[in-house]
Coordinates of C-alpha atoms and ligand atoms in Angstrom, one line a residue:
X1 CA 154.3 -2.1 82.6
X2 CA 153.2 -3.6 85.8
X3 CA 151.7 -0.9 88.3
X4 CA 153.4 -0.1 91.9
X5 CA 151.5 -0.6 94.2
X6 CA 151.9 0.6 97.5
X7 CA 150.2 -0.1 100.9
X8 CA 149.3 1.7 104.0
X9 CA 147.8 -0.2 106.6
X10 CA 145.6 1.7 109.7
X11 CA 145.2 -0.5 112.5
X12 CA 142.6 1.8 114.5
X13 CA 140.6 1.2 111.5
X14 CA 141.9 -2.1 110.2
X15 CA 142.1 -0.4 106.8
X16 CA 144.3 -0.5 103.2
X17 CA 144.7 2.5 101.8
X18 CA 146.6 1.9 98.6
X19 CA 148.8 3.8 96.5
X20 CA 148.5 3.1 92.7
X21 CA 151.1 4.9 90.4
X22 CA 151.8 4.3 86.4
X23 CA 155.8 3.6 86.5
X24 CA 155.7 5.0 82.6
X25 CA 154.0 8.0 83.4
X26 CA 154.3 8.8 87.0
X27 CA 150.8 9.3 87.7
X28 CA 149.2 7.4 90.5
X29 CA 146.0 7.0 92.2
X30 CA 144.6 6.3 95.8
X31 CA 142.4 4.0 97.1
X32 CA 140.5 4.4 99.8
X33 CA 142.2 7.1 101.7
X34 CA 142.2 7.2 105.8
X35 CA 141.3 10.1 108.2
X36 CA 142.1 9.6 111.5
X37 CA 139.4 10.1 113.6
X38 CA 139.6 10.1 117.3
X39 CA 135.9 9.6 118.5
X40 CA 136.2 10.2 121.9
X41 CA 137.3 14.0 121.5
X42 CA 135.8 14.4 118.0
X43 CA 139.5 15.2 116.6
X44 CA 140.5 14.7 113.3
X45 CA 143.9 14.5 111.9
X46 CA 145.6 13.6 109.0
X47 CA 148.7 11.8 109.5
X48 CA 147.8 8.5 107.3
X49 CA 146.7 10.7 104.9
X50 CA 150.3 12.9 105.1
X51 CA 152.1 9.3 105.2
X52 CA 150.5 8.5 101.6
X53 CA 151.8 12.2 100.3
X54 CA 155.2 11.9 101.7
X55 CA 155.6 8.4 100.3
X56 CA 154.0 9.9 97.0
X57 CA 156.5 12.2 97.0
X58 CA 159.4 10.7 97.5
X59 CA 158.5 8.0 94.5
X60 CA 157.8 11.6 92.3
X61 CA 154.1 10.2 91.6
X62 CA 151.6 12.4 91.1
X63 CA 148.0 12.0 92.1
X64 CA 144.9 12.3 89.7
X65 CA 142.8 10.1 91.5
X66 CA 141.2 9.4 94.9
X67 CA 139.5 6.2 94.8
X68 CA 136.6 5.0 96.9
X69 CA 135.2 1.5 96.8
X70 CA 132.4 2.4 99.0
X71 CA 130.9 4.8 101.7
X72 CA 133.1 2.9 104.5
X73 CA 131.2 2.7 107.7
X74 CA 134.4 2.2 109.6
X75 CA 136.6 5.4 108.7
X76 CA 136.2 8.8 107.5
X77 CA 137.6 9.3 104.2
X78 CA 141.0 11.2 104.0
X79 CA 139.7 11.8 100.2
X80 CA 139.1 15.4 100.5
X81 CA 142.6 16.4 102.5
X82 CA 144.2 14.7 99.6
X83 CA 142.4 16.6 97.2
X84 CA 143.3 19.8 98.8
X85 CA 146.7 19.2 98.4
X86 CA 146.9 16.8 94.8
X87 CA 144.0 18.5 93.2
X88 CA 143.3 15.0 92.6
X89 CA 139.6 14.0 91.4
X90 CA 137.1 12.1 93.8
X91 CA 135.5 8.7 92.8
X92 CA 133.1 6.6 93.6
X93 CA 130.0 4.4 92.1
X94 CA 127.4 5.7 90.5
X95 CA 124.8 3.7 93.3
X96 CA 126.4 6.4 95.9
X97 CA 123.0 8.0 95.1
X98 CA 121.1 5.2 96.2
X99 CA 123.1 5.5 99.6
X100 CA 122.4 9.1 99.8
X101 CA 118.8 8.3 99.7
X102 CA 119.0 6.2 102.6
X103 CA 121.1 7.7 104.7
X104 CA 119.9 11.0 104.4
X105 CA 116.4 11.0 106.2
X106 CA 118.7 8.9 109.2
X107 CA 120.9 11.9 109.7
X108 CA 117.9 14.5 108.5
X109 CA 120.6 16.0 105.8
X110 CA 118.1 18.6 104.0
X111 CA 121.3 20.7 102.5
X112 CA 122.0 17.3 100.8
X113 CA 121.0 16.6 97.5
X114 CA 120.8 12.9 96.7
X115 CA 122.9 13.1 93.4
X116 CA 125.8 12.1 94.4
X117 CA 126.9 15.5 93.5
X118 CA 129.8 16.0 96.2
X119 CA 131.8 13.9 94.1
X120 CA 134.1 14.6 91.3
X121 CA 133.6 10.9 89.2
X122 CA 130.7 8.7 89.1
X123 CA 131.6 5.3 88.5
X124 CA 129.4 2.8 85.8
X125 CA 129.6 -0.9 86.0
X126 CA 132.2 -1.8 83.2
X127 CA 133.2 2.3 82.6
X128 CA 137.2 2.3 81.7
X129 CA 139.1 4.9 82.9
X130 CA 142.8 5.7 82.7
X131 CA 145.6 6.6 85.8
X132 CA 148.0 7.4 83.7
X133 CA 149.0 4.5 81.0
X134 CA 146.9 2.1 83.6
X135 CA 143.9 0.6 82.2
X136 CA 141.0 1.1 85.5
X137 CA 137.8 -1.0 84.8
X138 CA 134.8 -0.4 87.2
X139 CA 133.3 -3.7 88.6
X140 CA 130.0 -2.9 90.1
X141 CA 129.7 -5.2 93.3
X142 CA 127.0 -4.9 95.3
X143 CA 125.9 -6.3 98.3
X144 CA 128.1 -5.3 101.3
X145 CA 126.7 -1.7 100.6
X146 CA 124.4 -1.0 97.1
X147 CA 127.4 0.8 95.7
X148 CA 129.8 -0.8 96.2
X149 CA 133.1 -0.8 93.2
X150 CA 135.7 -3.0 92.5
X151 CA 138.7 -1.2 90.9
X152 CA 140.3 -3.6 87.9
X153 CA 143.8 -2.6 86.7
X154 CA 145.4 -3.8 83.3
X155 CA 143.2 -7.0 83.7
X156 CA 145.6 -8.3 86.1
X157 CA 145.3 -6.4 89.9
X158 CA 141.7 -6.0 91.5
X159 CA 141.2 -3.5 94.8
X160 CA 137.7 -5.2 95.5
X161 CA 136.8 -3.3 98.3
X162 CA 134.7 -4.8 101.3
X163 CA 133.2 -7.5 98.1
X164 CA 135.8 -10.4 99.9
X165 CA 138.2 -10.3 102.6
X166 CA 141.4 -12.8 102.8
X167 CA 140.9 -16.5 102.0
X168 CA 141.6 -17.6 105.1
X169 CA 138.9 -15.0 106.2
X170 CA 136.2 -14.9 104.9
X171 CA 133.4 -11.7 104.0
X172 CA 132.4 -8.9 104.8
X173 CA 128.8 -8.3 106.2
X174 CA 125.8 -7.3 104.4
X175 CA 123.4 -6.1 107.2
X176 CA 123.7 -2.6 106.6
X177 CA 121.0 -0.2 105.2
X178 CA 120.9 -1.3 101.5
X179 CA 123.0 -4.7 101.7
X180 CA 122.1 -8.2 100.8
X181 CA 123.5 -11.3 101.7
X182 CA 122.4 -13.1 97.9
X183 CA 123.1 -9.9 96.3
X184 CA 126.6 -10.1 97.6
X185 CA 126.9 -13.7 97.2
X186 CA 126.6 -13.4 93.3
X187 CA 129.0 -10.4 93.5
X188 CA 131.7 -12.2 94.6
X189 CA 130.8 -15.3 92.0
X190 CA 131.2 -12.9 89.7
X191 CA 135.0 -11.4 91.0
X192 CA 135.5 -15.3 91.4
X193 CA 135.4 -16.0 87.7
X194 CA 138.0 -13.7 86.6
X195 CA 141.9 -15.5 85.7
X196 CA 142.6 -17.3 88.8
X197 CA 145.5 -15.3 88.6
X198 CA 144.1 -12.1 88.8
X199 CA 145.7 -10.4 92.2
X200 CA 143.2 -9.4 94.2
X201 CA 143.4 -6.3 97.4
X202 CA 141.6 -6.0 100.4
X203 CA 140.2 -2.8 102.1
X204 CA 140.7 -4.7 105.7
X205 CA 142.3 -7.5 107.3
X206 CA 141.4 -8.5 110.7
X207 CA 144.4 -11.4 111.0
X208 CA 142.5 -14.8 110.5
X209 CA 142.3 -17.1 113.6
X210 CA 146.1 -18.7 113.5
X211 CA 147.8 -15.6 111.5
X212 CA 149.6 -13.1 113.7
X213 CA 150.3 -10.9 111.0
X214 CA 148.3 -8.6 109.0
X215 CA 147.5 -9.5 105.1
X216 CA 145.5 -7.9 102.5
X217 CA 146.9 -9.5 99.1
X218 CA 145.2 -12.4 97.3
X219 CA 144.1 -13.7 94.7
X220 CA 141.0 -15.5 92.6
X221 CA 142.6 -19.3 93.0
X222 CA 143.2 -19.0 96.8
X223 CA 139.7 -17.6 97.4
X224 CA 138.3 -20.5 95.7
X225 CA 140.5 -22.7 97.3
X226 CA 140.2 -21.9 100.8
X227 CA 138.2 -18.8 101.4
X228 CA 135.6 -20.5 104.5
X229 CA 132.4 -18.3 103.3
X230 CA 132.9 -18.5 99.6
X231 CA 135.0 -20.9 98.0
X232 CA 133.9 -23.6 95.3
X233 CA 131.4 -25.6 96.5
X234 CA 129.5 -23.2 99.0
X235 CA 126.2 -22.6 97.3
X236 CA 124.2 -19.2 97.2
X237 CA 121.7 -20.5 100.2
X238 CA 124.4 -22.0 102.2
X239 CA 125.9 -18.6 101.9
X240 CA 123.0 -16.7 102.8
X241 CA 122.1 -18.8 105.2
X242 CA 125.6 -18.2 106.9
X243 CA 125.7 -14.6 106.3
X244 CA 122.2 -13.8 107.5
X245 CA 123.1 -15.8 110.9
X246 CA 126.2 -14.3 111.3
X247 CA 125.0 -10.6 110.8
X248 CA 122.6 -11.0 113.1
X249 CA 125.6 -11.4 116.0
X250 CA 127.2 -8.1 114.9
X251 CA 127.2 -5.1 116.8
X252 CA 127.3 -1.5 114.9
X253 CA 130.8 -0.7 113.8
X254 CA 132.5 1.8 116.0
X255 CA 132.7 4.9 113.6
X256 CA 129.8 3.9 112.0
X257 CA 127.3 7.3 112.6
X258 CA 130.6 9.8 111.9
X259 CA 131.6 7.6 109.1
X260 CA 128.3 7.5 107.1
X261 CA 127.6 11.5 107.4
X262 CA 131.5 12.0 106.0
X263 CA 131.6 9.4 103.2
X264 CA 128.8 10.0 102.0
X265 CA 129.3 13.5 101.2
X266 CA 132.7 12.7 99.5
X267 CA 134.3 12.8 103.3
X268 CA 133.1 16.8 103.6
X269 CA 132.1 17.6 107.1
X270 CA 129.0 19.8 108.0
X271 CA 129.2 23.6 108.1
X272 CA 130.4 25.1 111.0
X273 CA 127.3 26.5 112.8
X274 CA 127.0 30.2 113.9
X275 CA 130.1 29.3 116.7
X276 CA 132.7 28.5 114.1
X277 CA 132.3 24.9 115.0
X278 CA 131.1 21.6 113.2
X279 CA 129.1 19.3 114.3
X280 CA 128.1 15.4 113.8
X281 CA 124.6 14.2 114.8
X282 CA 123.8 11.0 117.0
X283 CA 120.5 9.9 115.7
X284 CA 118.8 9.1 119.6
X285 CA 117.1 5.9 120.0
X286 CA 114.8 4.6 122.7
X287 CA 115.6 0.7 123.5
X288 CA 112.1 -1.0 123.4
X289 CA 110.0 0.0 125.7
X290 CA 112.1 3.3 127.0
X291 CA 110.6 6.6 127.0
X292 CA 113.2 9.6 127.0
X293 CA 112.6 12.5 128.9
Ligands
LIG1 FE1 132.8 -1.4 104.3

């Protein structure tokens, strides 16, 4: 039976959050859950992640599974609010650990081990798993981030993360800490040679120049057809030649220091210190040259 599929779209964040559910069984999964984060104040609240229960509730699906498809660097996870209410289990790729390593001398996490232990699942390239009667296969996609997952259900609907964005798009950098420009180049190839059917779901939409709507459904023909970065024809250098350039333009996403220290703990905050309150670090750098008092 084909899966529902139900999306929530975050413009703060630009973000899909998606809500998978099993018609024959009535269990469902979510992908790549939102937390709203205000950065200015430091407040968090969770009514994207309340919108996704409500609608799950009202359908009657129950959650097993909270998806992620990366450590986002431009949202907190709304993972673990979920699981507080679904008892749902936490997924991710297995390379999380990879990202762990990096990211935890940046933010000086000693109380973090690099195991990727804070979550629930560990995801292998080509691991099955089941939401309900849905057939989940794990594509392992790196090069936006090193752990980076592409979610493939019943062979026929792909959430691929931050791997592509719309065909009249383009992709996602692959600048940060870990990514690679020819490393995510053969990713996509790789998403690209599935059925030209195959459906495929984005993780953002920014509106392509001459859209005026958001989007975030495609599939493997119209990315080969049309997608600017990536379709047939554009070879591995032209693409990395393009990418490299490109990234180079880019400023640091907005929530990227709060984002990283969440997601990659499974979206857990740090303890509160001895005052009750948590706290998120800004690592302090001198612009060249500078020396801080
Ligand atoms: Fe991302």
């Amino acid at each position: 039976m084909a899966p529902h599929i139900q999306a929530f779209f975050d413009e703060p964040t630009n973000t899909v959050t998606y809500l998978l559910g099993d018609p024959e069984t009535k269990e469902a999964a979510v992908i790549d859950p939102v937390l709203d984060w205000d950065h200015n104040s430091g407040t968090a609240d969770v009514r994207s992640a309340e919108a996704v229960l409500a609608a799950a509730r009202a359908g009657g699906w129950r959650i097993t599974h909270l998806l992620e498809t990366h450590a986002h660097a431009d949202h907190l996870s709304g993972a673990p609010f979920l699981k507080a209410h679904t008892g749902a289990k936490i997924g991710i790729g297995e390379h999380i650990k990879e990202v762990q390593r990096i990211f935890r001398p940046v933010f000086n996490m000693e109380g973090m081990t690099p195991d990727g232990g804070d979550f629930d699942l560990l995801f292998r390239d080509g691991e099955v798993f089941h939401v309900g009667a849905l057939r989940v296969e794990v594509m392992h996609l790196p090069g936006h981030t090193p752990a980076c997952v592409a979610y493939r259900v019943n062979e026929a609907d792909v959430f691929v993360g931050d791997t592509i964005f719309m065909h009249d798009y383009g992709t996602a950098r692959a600048d940060f800490p870990g990514g690679d420009a020819r490393t995510l180049y053969r990713s996509i190839r790789r998403l690209l040679s599935l059925p030209p059917e195959t459906r495929l779901w984005m993780c953002h939409d920014y509106k392509a120049p001459g859209r005026d709507h958001y989007a975030w459904q495609s599939t493997v023909a119209e990315e080969r057809a049309h997608n600017p970065h990536v379709k047939d024809g554009m070879t591995e250098e032209d693409f990395v030649a393009f990418r490299t350039a490109r990234d180079a333009t880019l400023a640091a996403p907005r929530l990227l220091l709060p984002s990283i220290q969440v997601n990659i703990r499974a979206g857990r905050f740090p303890a509160a210190e001895s005052n009750g309150v948590r706290y998120l670090k800004v690592p302090v750098r001198a612009a060249q040259g500078v020396v801080l008092a």
